[in-house]
Amino acid sequence: MNVDLDPDAVRSFSAVDISVAVATDRGLVTPVLRDVDRMTLSAVAAASSDLVDRARSGRLQQDELEVEP
């Protein structure tokens, strides 16, 4: 879903980002996979796999761990 429902309004978002929970030796990290609404399912799977591999090897960039406002 890319909408947020509250008592006063329905807010729609222009993009869909998801976080992927990854258990690492240093603890849990949740890198963000951006613009999944524009990806095929196979592209989401490949990008998720890449994030998991890089999270476990400590190679994530700071912007991959931050949610944009």
JSON list of C-alpha atoms in Angstrom, two decimals:
[
{"chain": "A", "resi": 1, "resn": "MET", "atom": "CA", "xyz": [0.00, 0.00, 0.00]},
{"chain": "A", "resi": 2, "resn": "ASN", "atom": "CA", "xyz": [1.20, 3.46, -0.62]},
{"chain": "A", "resi": 3, "resn": "VAL", "atom": "CA", "xyz": [-1.49, 5.30, 1.29]},
{"chain": "A", "resi": 4, "resn": "ASP", "atom": "CA", "xyz": [-1.74, 6.36, 4.91]},
{"chain": "A", "resi": 5, "resn": "LEU", "atom": "CA", "xyz": [-5.16, 6.49, 6.50]},
{"chain": "A", "resi": 6, "resn": "ASP", "atom": "CA", "xyz": [-5.87, 8.68, 9.49]},
{"chain": "A", "resi": 7, "resn": "PRO", "atom": "CA", "xyz": [-9.09, 10.12, 10.92]},
{"chain": "A", "resi": 8, "resn": "ASP", "atom": "CA", "xyz": [-8.77, 13.38, 8.97]},
{"chain": "A", "resi": 9, "resn": "ALA", "atom": "CA", "xyz": [-7.29, 12.39, 5.61]},
{"chain": "A", "resi": 10, "resn": "VAL", "atom": "CA", "xyz": [-6.04, 9.81, 3.17]},
{"chain": "A", "resi": 11, "resn": "ARG", "atom": "CA", "xyz": [-2.46, 10.56, 2.16]},
{"chain": "A", "resi": 12, "resn": "SER", "atom": "CA", "xyz": [-1.05, 9.00, -1.01]},
{"chain": "A", "resi": 13, "resn": "PHE", "atom": "CA", "xyz": [2.69, 8.71, -1.66]},
{"chain": "A", "resi": 14, "resn": "SER", "atom": "CA", "xyz": [4.46, 9.13, -4.99]},
{"chain": "A", "resi": 15, "resn": "ALA", "atom": "CA", "xyz": [6.85, 6.22, -4.43]},
{"chain": "A", "resi": 16, "resn": "VAL", "atom": "CA", "xyz": [7.00, 2.95, -2.54]},
{"chain": "A", "resi": 17, "resn": "ASP", "atom": "CA", "xyz": [10.08, 2.15, -0.43]},
{"chain": "A", "resi": 18, "resn": "ILE", "atom": "CA", "xyz": [10.41, -0.92, 1.77]},
{"chain": "A", "resi": 19, "resn": "SER", "atom": "CA", "xyz": [12.84, -1.90, 4.50]},
{"chain": "A", "resi": 20, "resn": "VAL", "atom": "CA", "xyz": [14.37, -5.35, 4.60]},
{"chain": "A", "resi": 21, "resn": "ALA", "atom": "CA", "xyz": [15.26, -6.72, 8.04]},
{"chain": "A", "resi": 22, "resn": "VAL", "atom": "CA", "xyz": [18.69, -8.38, 7.94]},
{"chain": "A", "resi": 23, "resn": "ALA", "atom": "CA", "xyz": [20.28, -10.24, 10.85]},
{"chain": "A", "resi": 24, "resn": "THR", "atom": "CA", "xyz": [24.04, -9.67, 10.93]},
{"chain": "A", "resi": 25, "resn": "ASP", "atom": "CA", "xyz": [26.84, -10.56, 13.34]},
{"chain": "A", "resi": 26, "resn": "ARG", "atom": "CA", "xyz": [26.58, -7.00, 14.67]},
{"chain": "A", "resi": 27, "resn": "GLY", "atom": "CA", "xyz": [22.81, -7.03, 15.10]},
{"chain": "A", "resi": 28, "resn": "LEU", "atom": "CA", "xyz": [19.71, -6.29, 13.07]},
{"chain": "A", "resi": 29, "resn": "VAL", "atom": "CA", "xyz": [19.85, -3.70, 10.27]},
{"chain": "A", "resi": 30, "resn": "THR", "atom": "CA", "xyz": [17.01, -2.56, 8.04]},
{"chain": "A", "resi": 31, "resn": "PRO", "atom": "CA", "xyz": [18.30, -1.21, 4.72]},
{"chain": "A", "resi": 32, "resn": "VAL", "atom": "CA", "xyz": [15.78, 0.56, 2.50]},
{"chain": "A", "resi": 33, "resn": "LEU", "atom": "CA", "xyz": [14.89, -0.69, -0.96]},
{"chain": "A", "resi": 34, "resn": "ARG", "atom": "CA", "xyz": [13.69, 2.37, -2.87]},
{"chain": "A", "resi": 35, "resn": "ASP", "atom": "CA", "xyz": [11.11, 2.76, -5.65]},
{"chain": "A", "resi": 36, "resn": "VAL", "atom": "CA", "xyz": [9.90, -0.84, -5.60]},
{"chain": "A", "resi": 37, "resn": "ASP", "atom": "CA", "xyz": [6.70, 0.30, -7.31]},
{"chain": "A", "resi": 38, "resn": "ARG", "atom": "CA", "xyz": [8.77, 0.79, -10.48]},
{"chain": "A", "resi": 39, "resn": "MET", "atom": "CA", "xyz": [10.51, -2.61, -10.34]},
{"chain": "A", "resi": 40, "resn": "THR", "atom": "CA", "xyz": [9.56, -6.02, -11.62]},
{"chain": "A", "resi": 41, "resn": "LEU", "atom": "CA", "xyz": [9.30, -8.80, -9.07]},
{"chain": "A", "resi": 42, "resn": "SER", "atom": "CA", "xyz": [12.59, -10.29, -10.28]},
{"chain": "A", "resi": 43, "resn": "ALA", "atom": "CA", "xyz": [14.29, -6.88, -9.91]},
{"chain": "A", "resi": 44, "resn": "VAL", "atom": "CA", "xyz": [12.96, -6.56, -6.33]},
{"chain": "A", "resi": 45, "resn": "ALA", "atom": "CA", "xyz": [14.31, -10.05, -5.55]},
{"chain": "A", "resi": 46, "resn": "ALA", "atom": "CA", "xyz": [17.73, -9.23, -7.03]},
{"chain": "A", "resi": 47, "resn": "ALA", "atom": "CA", "xyz": [17.95, -5.85, -5.26]},
{"chain": "A", "resi": 48, "resn": "SER", "atom": "CA", "xyz": [16.87, -7.42, -1.96]},
{"chain": "A", "resi": 49, "resn": "SER", "atom": "CA", "xyz": [19.48, -10.14, -2.30]},
{"chain": "A", "resi": 50, "resn": "ASP", "atom": "CA", "xyz": [22.15, -7.52, -3.00]},
{"chain": "A", "resi": 51, "resn": "LEU", "atom": "CA", "xyz": [21.12, -5.49, 0.08]},
{"chain": "A", "resi": 52, "resn": "VAL", "atom": "CA", "xyz": [21.22, -8.60, 2.28]},
{"chain": "A", "resi": 53, "resn": "ASP", "atom": "CA", "xyz": [24.67, -9.61, 1.00]},
{"chain": "A", "resi": 54, "resn": "ARG", "atom": "CA", "xyz": [26.09, -6.12, 1.49]},
{"chain": "A", "resi": 55, "resn": "ALA", "atom": "CA", "xyz": [24.44, -5.75, 4.93]},
{"chain": "A", "resi": 56, "resn": "ARG", "atom": "CA", "xyz": [26.01, -8.99, 6.14]},
{"chain": "A", "resi": 57, "resn": "SER", "atom": "CA", "xyz": [29.44, -7.98, 4.82]},
{"chain": "A", "resi": 58, "resn": "GLY", "atom": "CA", "xyz": [29.24, -4.46, 6.28]},
{"chain": "A", "resi": 59, "resn": "ARG", "atom": "CA", "xyz": [29.25, -2.70, 2.90]},
{"chain": "A", "resi": 60, "resn": "LEU", "atom": "CA", "xyz": [26.02, -0.68, 3.10]},
{"chain": "A", "resi": 61, "resn": "GLN", "atom": "CA", "xyz": [26.07, 3.06, 2.51]},
{"chain": "A", "resi": 62, "resn": "GLN", "atom": "CA", "xyz": [24.52, 5.38, 5.11]},
{"chain": "A", "resi": 63, "resn": "ASP", "atom": "CA", "xyz": [21.78, 6.55, 2.71]},
{"chain": "A", "resi": 64, "resn": "GLU", "atom": "CA", "xyz": [20.65, 2.93, 2.33]},
{"chain": "A", "resi": 65, "resn": "LEU", "atom": "CA", "xyz": [19.80, 2.90, 6.04]},
{"chain": "A", "resi": 66, "resn": "GLU", "atom": "CA", "xyz": [17.83, 6.16, 6.12]},
{"chain": "A", "resi": 67, "resn": "VAL", "atom": "CA", "xyz": [14.19, 6.72, 5.31]},
{"chain": "A", "resi": 68, "resn": "GLU", "atom": "CA", "xyz": [13.56, 9.85, 3.28]},
{"chain": "A", "resi": 69, "resn": "PRO", "atom": "CA", "xyz": [10.90, 12.19, 4.67]}
]
